[in-house]
Structure formats: C-alpha cells, structure tokens
C-alpha cells in the first residue's frame, strides 16, 4: 500500500485545496472528468493540466504544471504509469505538497523520489473514493 490512511487523510484535509489534475480534459467519459467533479463537490479547486489546455468544470486549463501561474497544493495524476514519474518530478519542481497517483498508476521509483523530496504521496488509489469516507 502506497499511502497509509493517515497520509490519505492529511492530503485530503490538511494540505490545501488547489489540486492540479494532470490528464483532465473535457471528455466526460474519462475518469479524470468525474473525479475532478467529485473533488469540486468537496470544496477543492481543480486545475486541469492537459496538452490541449482546455477549460474544464469552469477552471482554465494549462498545458503543463510549469505553466500554472499560482501555487498548487496537490498534483493528481491520471496518466499511465510510464509517464507518471516525470509528472511527479514536475510536481516536486512546482513546489506541490503532495502527489496522488490514481488507481492503476504505479511507479515505485517515483514514489521514493517524491517522498525523499519531502512531499506526501499516495499511489494506486482514488481521492473520489477516499474523500467521502472521511465524513
């Protein structure tokens, strides 16, 4: 398990409410679209990060984490495992407090690097499943 219950709770309740969702587009069929909607329903600001930089759920999108002109608290990663490590490294460079790899996204080396850099991290879990359980 990559991210114990305490880490999950800390990321969801203590580390801030601005979440960059990497892989979020306006495609309603993609899991990122629905997860972002749930996070918004729990008071999170969801910032889309996608090469097309689309506006999604009323928030301006950006092509990369580096393009976001404000601080990001959590980076939620919806890209495949082969690409996720680079996104985790970008999250560290951006100054995020945490990285969250979605269900099925696993990169043990990226997990180790991210934790070594001082960020909280959860892997292979979904915040839209976890956040309702905190009530």
Coordinates of C-alpha atoms in Angstrom, one line a residue:
X1 CA 0.0 0.0 0.0
X2 CA 1.5 3.3 -1.1
X3 CA 0.0 5.8 1.3
X4 CA -1.5 4.8 4.6
X5 CA -4.8 6.1 5.9
X6 CA -3.1 8.9 7.8
X7 CA -1.4 10.1 4.6
X8 CA -4.7 9.9 2.7
X9 CA -6.5 11.9 5.3
X10 CA -3.7 14.5 5.5
X11 CA -3.7 15.1 1.8
X12 CA -7.4 15.3 1.6
X13 CA -8.0 17.5 4.6
X14 CA -4.8 19.4 5.6
X15 CA -2.5 20.2 2.7
X16 CA -4.6 22.7 0.8
X17 CA -7.5 22.8 -1.6
X18 CA -5.8 23.6 -5.0
X19 CA -5.5 20.3 -7.0
X20 CA -3.8 20.2 -10.4
X21 CA -5.3 17.2 -12.2
X22 CA -2.9 16.0 -14.9
X23 CA -4.8 14.4 -17.7
X24 CA -8.1 16.2 -17.1
X25 CA -9.9 17.2 -20.3
X26 CA -13.4 18.0 -21.2
X27 CA -14.0 14.3 -22.2
X28 CA -16.9 13.4 -19.9
X29 CA -16.2 9.7 -20.5
X30 CA -12.8 9.8 -18.8
X31 CA -12.4 9.0 -15.1
X32 CA -10.5 12.2 -14.6
X33 CA -13.6 14.3 -15.5
X34 CA -15.8 12.6 -12.9
X35 CA -13.1 12.5 -10.2
X36 CA -12.5 16.2 -10.7
X37 CA -16.2 16.8 -10.3
X38 CA -16.3 14.9 -7.0
X39 CA -13.3 16.9 -5.7
X40 CA -15.0 20.2 -6.6
X41 CA -18.1 19.0 -4.7
X42 CA -15.9 18.7 -1.6
X43 CA -14.6 22.2 -2.0
X44 CA -11.4 21.6 -3.9
X45 CA -10.2 23.9 -6.7
X46 CA -9.5 21.6 -9.6
X47 CA -7.0 22.9 -12.2
X48 CA -6.9 21.0 -15.5
X49 CA -3.5 20.0 -16.8
X50 CA -3.6 18.7 -20.4
X51 CA -1.8 19.4 -23.6
X52 CA -4.9 21.0 -25.0
X53 CA -5.2 23.3 -22.0
X54 CA -9.0 23.2 -22.1
X55 CA -11.3 24.9 -19.6
X56 CA -13.0 22.1 -17.6
X57 CA -15.5 22.5 -14.7
X58 CA -15.2 26.2 -15.0
X59 CA -11.4 26.2 -14.5
X60 CA -8.8 27.4 -17.0
X61 CA -6.6 24.6 -18.2
X62 CA -2.8 24.6 -18.6
X63 CA -0.6 22.6 -20.9
X64 CA 1.8 21.7 -18.1
X65 CA 2.3 22.1 -14.3
X66 CA 5.0 24.6 -15.0
X67 CA 2.5 26.8 -16.9
X68 CA 0.2 27.2 -13.9
X69 CA 0.9 30.8 -12.6
X70 CA 0.0 30.1 -9.0
X71 CA 0.7 27.6 -6.2
X72 CA -0.6 24.1 -6.4
X73 CA -1.1 22.0 -3.2
X74 CA -1.7 18.5 -4.7
X75 CA -1.0 17.0 -8.1
X76 CA -3.4 14.3 -9.0
X77 CA -2.0 12.1 -11.8
X78 CA -4.2 10.5 -14.5
X79 CA -1.5 9.5 -16.9
X80 CA -0.2 6.0 -17.4
X81 CA 2.5 4.6 -15.1
X82 CA 5.2 5.1 -17.7
X83 CA 4.6 8.8 -17.8
X84 CA 3.7 9.3 -14.1
X85 CA 7.3 9.5 -12.8
X86 CA 8.0 12.6 -14.9
X87 CA 4.8 14.2 -13.6
X88 CA 5.8 13.5 -10.0
X89 CA 9.2 15.2 -10.7
X90 CA 7.4 18.2 -12.2
X91 CA 5.2 18.3 -9.0
X92 CA 8.4 18.5 -6.9
X93 CA 9.8 21.3 -9.1
X94 CA 6.4 23.1 -8.9
X95 CA 6.6 23.1 -5.1
X96 CA 3.5 21.0 -4.5
X97 CA 2.9 19.5 -1.1
X98 CA 1.6 16.1 -2.3
X99 CA 1.3 13.8 -5.3
X100 CA -1.6 11.4 -5.8
X101 CA -1.3 8.7 -8.4
X102 CA -4.7 7.3 -9.4
X103 CA -5.9 3.7 -9.4
X104 CA -3.7 1.6 -11.6
X105 CA -0.9 4.2 -11.7
X106 CA 2.2 2.8 -10.0
X107 CA 5.9 3.9 -10.2
X108 CA 7.8 2.8 -7.1
X109 CA 10.9 4.8 -8.1
X110 CA 8.8 8.0 -8.5
X111 CA 7.2 7.3 -5.1
X112 CA 10.7 7.0 -3.5
X113 CA 11.9 10.2 -5.2
X114 CA 8.8 12.2 -4.3
X115 CA 8.9 11.1 -0.6
X116 CA 12.6 11.8 -0.4
X117 CA 11.9 15.3 -1.7
X118 CA 9.6 15.8 1.3
X119 CA 6.2 15.5 -0.4
X120 CA 3.3 13.3 0.8
X121 CA 2.3 10.7 -1.8
X122 CA -0.4 8.2 -2.4
X123 CA -0.3 5.7 -5.3
X124 CA -2.9 3.4 -6.8
X125 CA -5.9 5.0 -5.0
X126 CA -8.7 7.4 -6.0
X127 CA -9.5 10.5 -4.0
X128 CA -13.1 10.4 -5.2
X129 CA -13.4 7.1 -3.4
X130 CA -11.5 8.2 -0.3
X131 CA -12.8 11.7 0.4
X132 CA -16.5 10.7 1.1
X133 CA -15.2 8.1 3.7
X134 CA -13.7 11.0 5.8
X135 CA -17.0 12.3 6.9

